[in-house]
Amino acid sequence: DLLGVDHCWFGVNGATGLLQAGLLAMAQPGDAVLLPRNAHRSLIAACELGGVMPVFLPVPFFADRGHAGAMTVAGLRKSLDPWPDPGRPIAGAVLVHPTYHGYTAEIAGLIELLHSKGLPVMVDEAHGTHLVFATGKDRPLSALAAGADLVVHSLHKSAPGLAQTAVLWHRAQRVDHQEVQRSLARLQTTSPNSLLLASCDTTL
């Protein structure tokens, strides 16, 4: 209730396992999903595992430092007009915010644009857990506050959790709760480490 979501799940296989579960809850075998060029390799593996086609979207590149930047609303709009045609349904989209080099995206506008296209949005916010607790303090907006349907936080990168701890947040309007449950059941251990679960609970 505090964070405005319907469900959350703790993970003990890092953000990796929860990103994979979230993607495979959005997309069925034979679907396509929109991914930024700087998507984590766990999402590529999930596409391979689930028979999902990744449709890569460009992100800015800073040649002076060798970094991929964050996606912009203008850049995303340009990528979606004309609408990509991978020859199969596009089931959803994934965003990265902040990037793995620390650049924050125009997250509210990106989510709004993708929702206007009828797509659910998952955000890899593994490096932005701290943003959830900084709302209204003149800091970048968390994807949770921006209305994302699925958000994955690592609890050991920018929060004090033990390594391998993570959390998946879910809003049920666009992504079915039972699909998320089934996807988690396929990918998560049935014997989670109690110490890691306790770390998740304590961190949040």
Short mmCIF file of C-alpha atoms in Angstrom, two decimals:
data_model
loop_
_atom_site.label_atom_id
_atom_site.label_comp_id
_atom_site.label_asym_id
_atom_site.label_seq_id
_atom_site.Cartn_x
_atom_site.Cartn_y
_atom_site.Cartn_z
CA ASP A 1 0.00 0.00 0.00
CA LEU A 2 2.81 2.39 0.90
CA LEU A 3 4.41 2.02 -2.53
CA GLY A 4 1.17 1.82 -4.50
CA VAL A 5 1.60 -1.73 -5.81
CA ASP A 6 -0.58 -4.82 -5.69
CA HIS A 7 2.03 -7.49 -4.99
CA CYS A 8 5.69 -8.01 -4.28
CA TRP A 9 7.97 -11.04 -4.19
CA PHE A 10 11.41 -11.46 -2.66
CA GLY A 11 14.08 -13.11 -4.79
CA VAL A 12 17.24 -14.96 -3.79
CA ASN A 13 18.75 -15.25 -7.28
CA GLY A 14 19.45 -11.56 -7.57
CA ALA A 15 17.73 -9.15 -9.92
CA THR A 16 18.59 -11.65 -12.67
CA GLY A 17 15.98 -14.22 -11.66
CA LEU A 18 13.24 -11.66 -11.14
CA LEU A 19 13.89 -9.85 -14.42
CA GLN A 20 13.62 -13.17 -16.22
CA ALA A 21 10.41 -14.07 -14.40
CA GLY A 22 8.89 -10.67 -15.14
CA LEU A 23 9.70 -10.81 -18.85
CA LEU A 24 8.28 -14.31 -19.22
CA ALA A 25 5.12 -13.26 -17.36
CA MET A 26 4.57 -10.46 -19.92
CA ALA A 27 5.41 -12.40 -23.07
CA GLN A 28 4.33 -15.82 -24.26
CA PRO A 29 6.35 -18.06 -26.62
CA GLY A 30 6.21 -16.56 -30.10
CA ASP A 31 5.70 -12.98 -28.84
CA ALA A 32 8.16 -10.13 -29.19
CA VAL A 33 9.29 -7.71 -26.49
CA LEU A 34 10.92 -4.28 -26.79
CA LEU A 35 14.36 -4.08 -25.12
CA PRO A 36 16.86 -1.22 -24.95
CA ARG A 37 20.27 -1.90 -26.44
CA ASN A 38 21.76 -1.73 -22.93
CA ALA A 39 19.49 -4.45 -21.50
CA HIS A 40 21.04 -6.86 -19.01
CA ARG A 41 22.14 -10.17 -20.46
CA SER A 42 19.69 -12.00 -18.18
CA LEU A 43 16.87 -10.61 -20.35
CA ILE A 44 18.49 -11.95 -23.50
CA ALA A 45 18.70 -15.35 -21.81
CA ALA A 46 15.02 -15.11 -20.83
CA CYS A 47 14.06 -14.43 -24.45
CA GLU A 48 16.06 -17.47 -25.55
CA LEU A 49 14.56 -19.61 -22.79
CA GLY A 50 10.97 -18.54 -23.47
CA GLY A 51 10.96 -18.38 -27.26
CA VAL A 52 10.49 -14.60 -27.21
CA MET A 53 11.91 -12.31 -29.91
CA PRO A 54 13.84 -9.29 -28.59
CA VAL A 55 13.29 -6.09 -30.59
CA PHE A 56 16.18 -3.82 -29.67
CA LEU A 57 15.71 -0.07 -29.34
CA PRO A 58 18.64 2.35 -29.62
CA VAL A 59 19.93 4.35 -26.67
CA PRO A 60 22.29 7.33 -26.72
CA PHE A 61 26.02 6.59 -26.67
CA PHE A 62 28.61 8.89 -25.11
CA ALA A 63 31.72 8.39 -27.22
CA ASP A 64 33.82 10.59 -24.92
CA ARG A 65 33.46 8.07 -22.08
CA GLY A 66 32.40 4.86 -23.81
CA HIS A 67 29.07 4.67 -21.99
CA ALA A 68 25.57 3.86 -23.14
CA GLY A 69 23.24 6.61 -21.97
CA ALA A 70 19.64 6.54 -20.84
CA MET A 71 16.74 6.37 -23.24
CA THR A 72 14.87 9.63 -23.88
CA VAL A 73 11.22 10.20 -24.70
CA ALA A 74 12.14 11.81 -28.02
CA GLY A 75 14.38 8.88 -28.90
CA LEU A 76 11.74 6.32 -27.98
CA ARG A 77 9.04 8.15 -29.93
CA LYS A 78 11.31 8.15 -32.99
CA SER A 79 11.87 4.39 -32.58
CA LEU A 80 8.14 3.69 -32.32
CA ASP A 81 7.14 5.78 -35.33
CA PRO A 82 6.70 3.85 -37.51
CA TRP A 83 5.58 1.07 -35.22
CA PRO A 84 8.10 -1.85 -35.24
CA ASP A 85 6.86 -4.90 -37.12
CA PRO A 86 8.75 -8.02 -35.98
CA GLY A 87 6.14 -10.25 -37.61
CA ARG A 88 4.60 -11.27 -34.30
CA PRO A 89 2.74 -9.54 -31.42
CA ILE A 90 4.73 -7.16 -29.22
CA ALA A 91 3.78 -8.17 -25.70
CA GLY A 92 5.56 -5.54 -23.61
CA ALA A 93 8.62 -3.40 -23.07
CA VAL A 94 11.56 -3.24 -20.69
CA LEU A 95 13.39 -0.09 -19.60
CA VAL A 96 16.63 0.42 -17.66
CA HIS A 97 16.60 3.19 -15.04
CA PRO A 98 19.15 4.18 -13.96
CA THR A 99 21.61 2.64 -16.39
CA TYR A 100 24.50 0.52 -15.19
CA HIS A 101 26.71 3.63 -15.44
CA GLY A 102 24.29 5.67 -13.33
CA TYR A 103 22.40 7.73 -15.92
CA THR A 104 18.73 8.23 -15.14
CA ALA A 105 16.04 8.11 -17.82
CA GLU A 106 12.99 10.28 -18.47
CA ILE A 107 11.14 7.48 -16.78
CA ALA A 108 7.66 8.95 -16.35
CA GLY A 109 7.44 10.07 -19.97
CA LEU A 110 8.81 6.77 -21.27
CA ILE A 111 6.28 4.73 -19.32
CA GLU A 112 3.44 7.02 -20.35
CA LEU A 113 4.40 6.69 -24.02
CA LEU A 114 4.60 2.89 -23.87
CA HIS A 115 1.31 2.64 -21.99
CA SER A 116 -0.30 4.81 -24.66
CA LYS A 117 0.73 2.10 -27.15
CA GLY A 118 -1.04 -0.51 -25.04
CA LEU A 119 2.15 -2.09 -23.72
CA PRO A 120 2.90 -3.17 -20.14
CA VAL A 121 6.28 -1.94 -18.92
CA MET A 122 8.86 -3.63 -16.73
CA VAL A 123 11.72 -1.52 -15.41
CA ASP A 124 15.11 -2.85 -14.47
CA GLU A 125 15.77 -0.52 -11.55
CA ALA A 126 18.38 -2.79 -10.01
CA HIS A 127 20.75 0.12 -9.47
CA GLY A 128 18.02 2.52 -8.31
CA THR A 129 16.50 0.97 -5.20
CA HIS A 130 17.38 4.11 -3.27
CA LEU A 131 15.16 6.19 -5.57
CA VAL A 132 12.03 4.63 -4.02
CA PHE A 133 12.85 6.29 -0.72
CA ALA A 134 13.86 9.65 -2.16
CA THR A 135 10.55 10.75 -3.74
CA GLY A 136 9.90 14.47 -3.35
CA LYS A 137 13.50 15.24 -2.42
CA ASP A 138 14.60 16.75 -5.74
CA ARG A 139 16.05 13.43 -6.91
CA PRO A 140 15.25 11.26 -9.94
CA LEU A 141 11.83 9.62 -9.87
CA SER A 142 11.57 5.90 -9.19
CA ALA A 143 9.84 3.75 -11.80
CA LEU A 144 7.42 2.72 -9.05
CA ALA A 145 6.30 6.32 -8.60
CA ALA A 146 6.16 6.71 -12.40
CA GLY A 147 3.56 3.94 -12.80
CA ALA A 148 5.57 0.97 -14.13
CA ASP A 149 3.75 -2.39 -14.14
CA LEU A 150 6.74 -4.43 -12.97
CA VAL A 151 9.85 -3.10 -11.24
CA VAL A 152 12.86 -5.11 -10.14
CA HIS A 153 15.16 -3.80 -7.42
CA SER A 154 18.44 -5.29 -6.38
CA LEU A 155 18.75 -5.06 -2.61
CA HIS A 156 22.54 -5.27 -2.50
CA LYS A 157 23.59 -2.69 -5.12
CA SER A 158 22.02 0.50 -3.77
CA ALA A 159 20.51 -0.87 -0.56
CA PRO A 160 22.08 -2.81 2.35
CA GLY A 161 20.79 -6.30 1.52
CA LEU A 162 22.98 -9.35 1.20
CA ALA A 163 24.29 -10.35 -2.23
CA GLN A 164 21.67 -12.18 -4.34
CA THR A 165 18.70 -10.42 -2.68
CA ALA A 166 16.14 -8.62 -4.83
CA VAL A 167 12.46 -7.72 -4.97
CA LEU A 168 9.84 -7.70 -7.74
CA TRP A 169 7.01 -5.17 -7.47
CA HIS A 170 3.81 -5.67 -9.47
CA ARG A 171 0.80 -3.65 -10.53
CA ALA A 172 -1.91 -5.97 -11.82
CA GLN A 173 -3.73 -3.73 -14.30
CA ARG A 174 -1.70 -4.81 -17.36
CA VAL A 175 0.21 -7.92 -16.22
CA ASP A 176 -1.81 -10.83 -14.86
CA HIS A 177 -1.01 -11.86 -11.29
CA GLN A 178 -1.30 -15.57 -12.07
CA GLU A 179 1.13 -15.24 -14.98
CA VAL A 180 3.70 -13.71 -12.64
CA GLN A 181 3.13 -16.45 -10.08
CA ARG A 182 3.55 -19.17 -12.70
CA SER A 183 6.67 -17.57 -14.11
CA LEU A 184 8.25 -17.29 -10.68
CA ALA A 185 7.40 -20.91 -9.93
CA ARG A 186 9.25 -21.99 -13.07
CA LEU A 187 12.39 -20.01 -12.37
CA GLN A 188 12.78 -19.64 -8.59
CA THR A 189 14.07 -22.24 -6.16
CA THR A 190 11.54 -24.02 -3.95
CA SER A 191 14.13 -23.95 -1.13
CA PRO A 192 15.04 -20.27 -0.72
CA ASN A 193 17.80 -19.43 1.72
CA SER A 194 16.23 -18.21 4.97
CA LEU A 195 19.09 -15.81 5.65
CA LEU A 196 18.61 -14.15 2.26
CA LEU A 197 14.84 -13.89 2.76
CA ALA A 198 15.41 -12.34 6.17
CA SER A 199 17.78 -9.87 4.55
CA CYS A 200 15.08 -8.90 2.02
CA ASP A 201 12.58 -8.38 4.82
CA THR A 202 14.99 -6.34 6.95
CA THR A 203 16.18 -4.20 4.04
CA LEU A 204 12.64 -3.13 3.13
#
